[in-house]
Amino acid sequence: MRPYELMYLVQPTADEERLTAVSDRLQQSIGSLGGKIEKVTPPIRRRLAYEIGKYRDGQYGVLEYSLPPDQSREFERTIKLTEDILRHIVIRRDE
């Protein structure tokens, strides 16, 4: 398994319940693909450097996990299908 780090940006209009649902969906997806979650940082509201869509603020969350390399594309697909996520980046960490 390879270690990864996901940083995602959620809409600022999302309430606490929706933030929890997004985080849970990502964690369940990792688990179902045979991965392991190492660290979860809950989303924090921050001002954006530039406007994305019509939003000037966003809520950043970070998720550190390990996943088999052949399952990383499927996980990226899950991220893209999550409507509340505005932007994301997946970084492969050093082992």
mmCIF file of N, CA and C in Angstrom:
data_model
loop_
_atom_site.group_PDB
_atom_site.id
_atom_site.type_symbol
_atom_site.label_atom_id
_atom_site.label_comp_id
_atom_site.label_asym_id
_atom_site.label_seq_id
_atom_site.Cartn_x
_atom_site.Cartn_y
_atom_site.Cartn_z
ATOM 1 N N MET A 1 0.849 -1.184 0.000
ATOM 2 C CA MET A 1 0.000 0.000 0.000
ATOM 3 C C MET A 1 0.888 1.239 0.000
ATOM 4 N N ARG A 2 0.402 2.259 -0.662
ATOM 5 C CA ARG A 2 1.128 3.521 -0.739
ATOM 6 C C ARG A 2 0.443 4.571 0.131
ATOM 7 N N PRO A 3 1.249 5.439 0.752
ATOM 8 C CA PRO A 3 0.662 6.512 1.562
ATOM 9 C C PRO A 3 0.294 7.715 0.693
ATOM 10 N N TYR A 4 -0.873 8.277 0.942
ATOM 11 C CA TYR A 4 -1.368 9.444 0.214
ATOM 12 C C TYR A 4 -1.873 10.484 1.201
ATOM 13 N N GLU A 5 -1.994 11.701 0.703
ATOM 14 C CA GLU A 5 -2.612 12.779 1.472
ATOM 15 C C GLU A 5 -3.597 13.485 0.548
ATOM 16 N N LEU A 6 -4.817 13.635 1.022
ATOM 17 C CA LEU A 6 -5.872 14.311 0.269
ATOM 18 C C LEU A 6 -6.210 15.623 0.965
ATOM 19 N N MET A 7 -6.166 16.705 0.211
ATOM 20 C CA MET A 7 -6.645 17.988 0.715
ATOM 21 C C MET A 7 -7.847 18.349 -0.138
ATOM 22 N N TYR A 8 -8.969 18.606 0.520
ATOM 23 C CA TYR A 8 -10.182 18.914 -0.225
ATOM 24 C C TYR A 8 -10.805 20.199 0.283
ATOM 25 N N LEU A 9 -11.525 20.868 -0.597
ATOM 26 C CA LEU A 9 -12.171 22.140 -0.308
ATOM 27 C C LEU A 9 -13.674 21.969 -0.481
ATOM 28 N N VAL A 10 -14.405 22.229 0.606
ATOM 29 C CA VAL A 10 -15.856 22.074 0.615
ATOM 30 C C VAL A 10 -16.499 23.454 0.559
ATOM 31 N N GLN A 11 -17.677 23.519 -0.029
ATOM 32 C CA GLN A 11 -18.421 24.777 -0.122
ATOM 33 C C GLN A 11 -18.585 25.419 1.252
ATOM 34 N N PRO A 12 -18.504 26.749 1.338
ATOM 35 C CA PRO A 12 -18.652 27.409 2.637
ATOM 36 C C PRO A 12 -20.076 27.351 3.181
ATOM 37 N N THR A 13 -21.041 27.065 2.332
ATOM 38 C CA THR A 13 -22.435 26.999 2.774
ATOM 39 C C THR A 13 -22.785 25.666 3.428
ATOM 40 N N ALA A 14 -21.862 24.703 3.377
ATOM 41 C CA ALA A 14 -22.116 23.380 3.959
ATOM 42 C C ALA A 14 -22.146 23.476 5.480
ATOM 43 N N ASP A 15 -23.196 22.920 6.066
ATOM 44 C CA ASP A 15 -23.299 22.915 7.531
ATOM 45 C C ASP A 15 -22.502 21.750 8.106
ATOM 46 N N GLU A 16 -22.474 21.651 9.412
ATOM 47 C CA GLU A 16 -21.697 20.627 10.109
ATOM 48 C C GLU A 16 -22.108 19.212 9.697
ATOM 49 N N GLU A 17 -23.394 19.019 9.480
ATOM 50 C CA GLU A 17 -23.899 17.697 9.092
ATOM 51 C C GLU A 17 -23.377 17.285 7.717
ATOM 52 N N ARG A 18 -23.377 18.210 6.770
ATOM 53 C CA ARG A 18 -22.874 17.905 5.421
ATOM 54 C C ARG A 18 -21.369 17.688 5.427
ATOM 55 N N LEU A 19 -20.636 18.452 6.247
ATOM 56 C CA LEU A 19 -19.191 18.250 6.348
ATOM 57 C C LEU A 19 -18.873 16.855 6.870
ATOM 58 N N THR A 20 -19.616 16.435 7.872
ATOM 59 C CA THR A 20 -19.435 15.096 8.428
ATOM 60 C C THR A 20 -19.771 14.035 7.389
ATOM 61 N N ALA A 21 -20.826 14.266 6.616
ATOM 62 C CA ALA A 21 -21.230 13.305 5.580
ATOM 63 C C ALA A 21 -20.152 13.178 4.498
ATOM 64 N N VAL A 22 -19.544 14.286 4.099
ATOM 65 C CA VAL A 22 -18.479 14.245 3.088
ATOM 66 C C VAL A 22 -17.290 13.463 3.628
ATOM 67 N N SER A 23 -16.871 13.782 4.847
ATOM 68 C CA SER A 23 -15.732 13.098 5.463
ATOM 69 C C SER A 23 -16.016 11.602 5.619
ATOM 70 N N ASP A 24 -17.210 11.258 6.062
ATOM 71 C CA ASP A 24 -17.573 9.848 6.230
ATOM 72 C C ASP A 24 -17.588 9.109 4.898
ATOM 73 N N ARG A 25 -18.095 9.766 3.864
ATOM 74 C CA ARG A 25 -18.148 9.128 2.543
ATOM 75 C C ARG A 25 -16.739 8.827 2.034
ATOM 76 N N LEU A 26 -15.818 9.778 2.221
ATOM 77 C CA LEU A 26 -14.441 9.562 1.782
ATOM 78 C C LEU A 26 -13.793 8.431 2.577
ATOM 79 N N GLN A 27 -14.015 8.412 3.881
ATOM 80 C CA GLN A 27 -13.426 7.374 4.724
ATOM 81 C C GLN A 27 -13.998 5.998 4.398
ATOM 82 N N GLN A 28 -15.294 5.917 4.147
ATOM 83 C CA GLN A 28 -15.912 4.642 3.786
ATOM 84 C C GLN A 28 -15.396 4.148 2.442
ATOM 85 N N SER A 29 -15.187 5.068 1.519
ATOM 86 C CA SER A 29 -14.674 4.703 0.209
ATOM 87 C C SER A 29 -13.271 4.113 0.320
ATOM 88 N N ILE A 30 -12.429 4.724 1.141
ATOM 89 C CA ILE A 30 -11.075 4.206 1.349
ATOM 90 C C ILE A 30 -11.142 2.806 1.952
ATOM 91 N N GLY A 31 -11.984 2.636 2.947
ATOM 92 C CA GLY A 31 -12.131 1.324 3.586
ATOM 93 C C GLY A 31 -12.626 0.261 2.632
ATOM 94 N N SER A 32 -13.588 0.609 1.784
ATOM 95 C CA SER A 32 -14.134 -0.377 0.847
ATOM 96 C C SER A 32 -13.146 -0.744 -0.262
ATOM 97 N N LEU A 33 -12.176 0.140 -0.523
ATOM 98 C CA LEU A 33 -11.166 -0.146 -1.544
ATOM 99 C C LEU A 33 -9.940 -0.849 -0.967
ATOM 100 N N GLY A 34 -10.005 -1.201 0.311
ATOM 101 C CA GLY A 34 -8.909 -1.931 0.929
ATOM 102 C C GLY A 34 -7.837 -1.041 1.533
ATOM 103 N N GLY A 35 -8.164 0.220 1.765
ATOM 104 C CA GLY A 35 -7.192 1.159 2.313
ATOM 105 C C GLY A 35 -7.297 1.293 3.815
ATOM 106 N N LYS A 36 -6.407 2.110 4.358
ATOM 107 C CA LYS A 36 -6.357 2.340 5.793
ATOM 108 C C LYS A 36 -6.212 3.836 6.051
ATOM 109 N N ILE A 37 -7.040 4.374 6.929
ATOM 110 C CA ILE A 37 -6.996 5.791 7.258
ATOM 111 C C ILE A 37 -6.012 5.993 8.395
ATOM 112 N N GLU A 38 -5.119 6.969 8.218
ATOM 113 C CA GLU A 38 -4.093 7.218 9.224
ATOM 114 C C GLU A 38 -4.390 8.458 10.061
ATOM 115 N N LYS A 39 -4.889 9.517 9.433
ATOM 116 C CA LYS A 39 -5.137 10.761 10.160
ATOM 117 C C LYS A 39 -6.232 11.547 9.453
ATOM 118 N N VAL A 40 -7.164 12.092 10.231
ATOM 119 C CA VAL A 40 -8.247 12.899 9.690
ATOM 120 C C VAL A 40 -8.191 14.279 10.356
ATOM 121 N N THR A 41 -8.095 15.319 9.546
ATOM 122 C CA THR A 41 -8.160 16.687 10.049
ATOM 123 C C THR A 41 -9.493 17.265 9.601
ATOM 124 N N PRO A 42 -10.366 17.624 10.541
ATOM 125 C CA PRO A 42 -11.684 18.140 10.155
ATOM 126 C C PRO A 42 -11.571 19.463 9.391
ATOM 127 N N PRO A 43 -12.524 19.737 8.520
ATOM 128 C CA PRO A 43 -12.485 20.968 7.724
ATOM 129 C C PRO A 43 -12.478 22.237 8.577
ATOM 130 N N ILE A 44 -11.672 23.207 8.130
ATOM 131 C CA ILE A 44 -11.541 24.513 8.781
ATOM 132 C C ILE A 44 -11.903 25.579 7.757
ATOM 133 N N ARG A 45 -12.709 26.541 8.159
ATOM 134 C CA ARG A 45 -13.125 27.612 7.255
ATOM 135 C C ARG A 45 -11.973 28.600 7.056
ATOM 136 N N ARG A 46 -11.659 28.898 5.782
ATOM 137 C CA ARG A 46 -10.573 29.809 5.442
ATOM 138 C C ARG A 46 -10.979 30.677 4.260
ATOM 139 N N ARG A 47 -10.351 31.809 4.140
ATOM 140 C CA ARG A 47 -10.539 32.701 2.997
ATOM 141 C C ARG A 47 -9.727 32.149 1.828
ATOM 142 N N LEU A 48 -10.309 32.132 0.633
ATOM 143 C CA LEU A 48 -9.628 31.630 -0.557
ATOM 144 C C LEU A 48 -8.736 32.714 -1.156
ATOM 145 N N ALA A 49 -7.671 32.312 -1.804
ATOM 146 C CA ALA A 49 -6.768 33.253 -2.462
ATOM 147 C C ALA A 49 -7.451 33.894 -3.676
ATOM 148 N N TYR A 50 -8.332 33.158 -4.305
ATOM 149 C CA TYR A 50 -9.093 33.674 -5.448
ATOM 150 C C TYR A 50 -10.474 33.023 -5.421
ATOM 151 N N GLU A 51 -11.387 33.624 -6.125
ATOM 152 C CA GLU A 51 -12.763 33.151 -6.138
ATOM 153 C C GLU A 51 -12.875 31.857 -6.936
ATOM 154 N N ILE A 52 -13.561 30.882 -6.364
ATOM 155 C CA ILE A 52 -13.853 29.617 -7.049
ATOM 156 C C ILE A 52 -15.361 29.554 -7.196
ATOM 157 N N GLY A 53 -15.809 29.536 -8.428
ATOM 158 C CA GLY A 53 -17.248 29.614 -8.665
ATOM 159 C C GLY A 53 -17.711 30.973 -8.192
ATOM 160 N N LYS A 54 -18.595 30.997 -7.240
ATOM 161 C CA LYS A 54 -19.044 32.267 -6.676
ATOM 162 C C LYS A 54 -18.635 32.407 -5.213
ATOM 163 N N TYR A 55 -17.714 31.540 -4.763
ATOM 164 C CA TYR A 55 -17.340 31.508 -3.354
ATOM 165 C C TYR A 55 -16.002 32.196 -3.103
ATOM 166 N N ARG A 56 -15.932 32.998 -2.051
ATOM 167 C CA ARG A 56 -14.690 33.643 -1.611
ATOM 168 C C ARG A 56 -14.100 32.928 -0.392
ATOM 169 N N ASP A 57 -14.894 32.091 0.269
ATOM 170 C CA ASP A 57 -14.455 31.312 1.426
ATOM 171 C C ASP A 57 -14.625 29.830 1.114
ATOM 172 N N GLY A 58 -13.967 29.006 1.899
ATOM 173 C CA GLY A 58 -14.114 27.573 1.750
ATOM 174 C C GLY A 58 -13.737 26.871 3.034
ATOM 175 N N GLN A 59 -13.978 25.589 3.079
ATOM 176 C CA GLN A 59 -13.657 24.789 4.252
ATOM 177 C C GLN A 59 -12.690 23.684 3.819
ATOM 178 N N TYR A 60 -11.454 23.779 4.321
ATOM 179 C CA TYR A 60 -10.398 22.844 3.951
ATOM 180 C C TYR A 60 -10.359 21.660 4.907
ATOM 181 N N GLY A 61 -10.252 20.476 4.353
ATOM 182 C CA GLY A 61 -10.081 19.270 5.150
ATOM 183 C C GLY A 61 -8.901 18.475 4.614
ATOM 184 N N VAL A 62 -8.236 17.731 5.487
ATOM 185 C CA VAL A 62 -7.080 16.916 5.096
ATOM 186 C C VAL A 62 -7.299 15.493 5.593
ATOM 187 N N LEU A 63 -6.945 14.543 4.745
ATOM 188 C CA LEU A 63 -7.114 13.134 5.053
ATOM 189 C C LEU A 63 -5.839 12.401 4.638
ATOM 190 N N GLU A 64 -5.173 11.761 5.595
ATOM 191 C CA GLU A 64 -3.984 10.969 5.293
ATOM 192 C C GLU A 64 -4.388 9.497 5.341
ATOM 193 N N TYR A 65 -3.997 8.756 4.313
ATOM 194 C CA TYR A 65 -4.431 7.361 4.197
ATOM 195 C C TYR A 65 -3.434 6.551 3.382
ATOM 196 N N SER A 66 -3.579 5.254 3.443
ATOM 197 C CA SER A 66 -2.810 4.328 2.604
ATOM 198 C C SER A 66 -3.807 3.557 1.754
ATOM 199 N N LEU A 67 -3.422 3.335 0.511
ATOM 200 C CA LEU A 67 -4.329 2.680 -0.435
ATOM 201 C C LEU A 67 -3.508 1.874 -1.434
ATOM 202 N N PRO A 68 -4.001 0.716 -1.859
ATOM 203 C CA PRO A 68 -3.296 -0.009 -2.921
ATOM 204 C C PRO A 68 -3.222 0.864 -4.181
ATOM 205 N N PRO A 69 -2.083 0.857 -4.864
ATOM 206 C CA PRO A 69 -1.902 1.751 -6.029
ATOM 207 C C PRO A 69 -2.942 1.564 -7.127
ATOM 208 N N ASP A 70 -3.428 0.347 -7.313
ATOM 209 C CA ASP A 70 -4.395 0.108 -8.380
ATOM 210 C C ASP A 70 -5.794 0.635 -8.035
ATOM 211 N N GLN A 71 -6.035 1.044 -6.794
ATOM 212 C CA GLN A 71 -7.347 1.558 -6.378
ATOM 213 C C GLN A 71 -7.397 3.085 -6.334
ATOM 214 N N SER A 72 -6.281 3.753 -6.596
ATOM 215 C CA SER A 72 -6.258 5.219 -6.465
ATOM 216 C C SER A 72 -7.166 5.908 -7.487
ATOM 217 N N ARG A 73 -7.274 5.382 -8.681
ATOM 218 C CA ARG A 73 -8.165 5.988 -9.693
ATOM 219 C C ARG A 73 -9.632 5.906 -9.269
ATOM 220 N N GLU A 74 -10.006 4.783 -8.703
ATOM 221 C CA GLU A 74 -11.388 4.615 -8.256
ATOM 222 C C GLU A 74 -11.710 5.584 -7.127
ATOM 223 N N PHE A 75 -10.752 5.816 -6.235
ATOM 224 C CA PHE A 75 -10.970 6.774 -5.156
ATOM 225 C C PHE A 75 -11.093 8.194 -5.703
ATOM 226 N N GLU A 76 -10.270 8.551 -6.686
ATOM 227 C CA GLU A 76 -10.367 9.875 -7.327
ATOM 228 C C GLU A 76 -11.752 10.052 -7.960
ATOM 229 N N ARG A 77 -12.278 9.000 -8.529
ATOM 230 C CA ARG A 77 -13.618 9.049 -9.125
ATOM 231 C C ARG A 77 -14.667 9.353 -8.059
ATOM 232 N N THR A 78 -14.534 8.736 -6.897
ATOM 233 C CA THR A 78 -15.457 8.998 -5.791
ATOM 234 C C THR A 78 -15.394 10.458 -5.367
ATOM 235 N N ILE A 79 -14.196 11.010 -5.312
ATOM 236 C CA ILE A 79 -14.030 12.417 -4.928
ATOM 237 C C ILE A 79 -14.731 13.321 -5.933
ATOM 238 N N LYS A 80 -14.530 13.052 -7.204
ATOM 239 C CA LYS A 80 -15.119 13.889 -8.251
ATOM 240 C C LYS A 80 -16.641 13.814 -8.261
ATOM 241 N N LEU A 81 -17.209 12.691 -7.817
ATOM 242 C CA LEU A 81 -18.661 12.537 -7.786
ATOM 243 C C LEU A 81 -19.303 13.173 -6.558
ATOM 244 N N THR A 82 -18.506 13.588 -5.589
ATOM 245 C CA THR A 82 -19.024 14.231 -4.385
ATOM 246 C C THR A 82 -19.290 15.698 -4.700
ATOM 247 N N GLU A 83 -20.555 16.091 -4.714
ATOM 248 C CA GLU A 83 -20.950 17.422 -5.167
ATOM 249 C C GLU A 83 -20.463 18.554 -4.282
ATOM 250 N N ASP A 84 -20.336 18.325 -2.987
ATOM 251 C CA ASP A 84 -19.952 19.390 -2.064
ATOM 252 C C ASP A 84 -18.475 19.761 -2.155
ATOM 253 N N ILE A 85 -17.646 18.932 -2.788
ATOM 254 C CA ILE A 85 -16.223 19.223 -2.899
ATOM 255 C C ILE A 85 -15.990 20.112 -4.118
ATOM 256 N N LEU A 86 -15.440 21.311 -3.860
ATOM 257 C CA LEU A 86 -15.154 22.256 -4.944
ATOM 258 C C LEU A 86 -13.851 21.914 -5.661
ATOM 259 N N ARG A 87 -12.802 21.657 -4.894
ATOM 260 C CA ARG A 87 -11.492 21.320 -5.433
ATOM 261 C C ARG A 87 -10.850 20.277 -4.524
ATOM 262 N N HIS A 88 -9.893 19.538 -5.087
ATOM 263 C CA HIS A 88 -9.141 18.576 -4.289
ATOM 264 C C HIS A 88 -7.779 18.353 -4.918
ATOM 265 N N ILE A 89 -6.869 17.858 -4.106
ATOM 266 C CA ILE A 89 -5.558 17.448 -4.600
ATOM 267 C C ILE A 89 -5.124 16.230 -3.786
ATOM 268 N N VAL A 90 -4.613 15.234 -4.500
ATOM 269 C CA VAL A 90 -4.099 14.026 -3.865
ATOM 270 C C VAL A 90 -2.596 14.008 -4.093
ATOM 271 N N ILE A 91 -1.856 13.865 -2.992
ATOM 272 C CA ILE A 91 -0.396 13.849 -3.045
ATOM 273 C C ILE A 91 0.078 12.498 -2.537
ATOM 274 N N ARG A 92 1.005 11.899 -3.254
ATOM 275 C CA ARG A 92 1.595 10.652 -2.776
ATOM 276 C C ARG A 92 2.761 11.017 -1.855
ATOM 277 N N ARG A 93 2.657 10.593 -0.598
ATOM 278 C CA ARG A 93 3.693 10.902 0.395
ATOM 279 C C ARG A 93 4.848 9.919 0.276
ATOM 280 N N ASP A 94 6.006 10.313 0.810
ATOM 281 C CA ASP A 94 7.160 9.423 0.852
ATOM 282 C C ASP A 94 6.900 8.291 1.825
ATOM 283 N N GLU A 95 7.372 7.135 1.485
ATOM 284 C CA GLU A 95 7.149 5.961 2.347
ATOM 285 C C GLU A 95 8.137 5.904 3.475
#
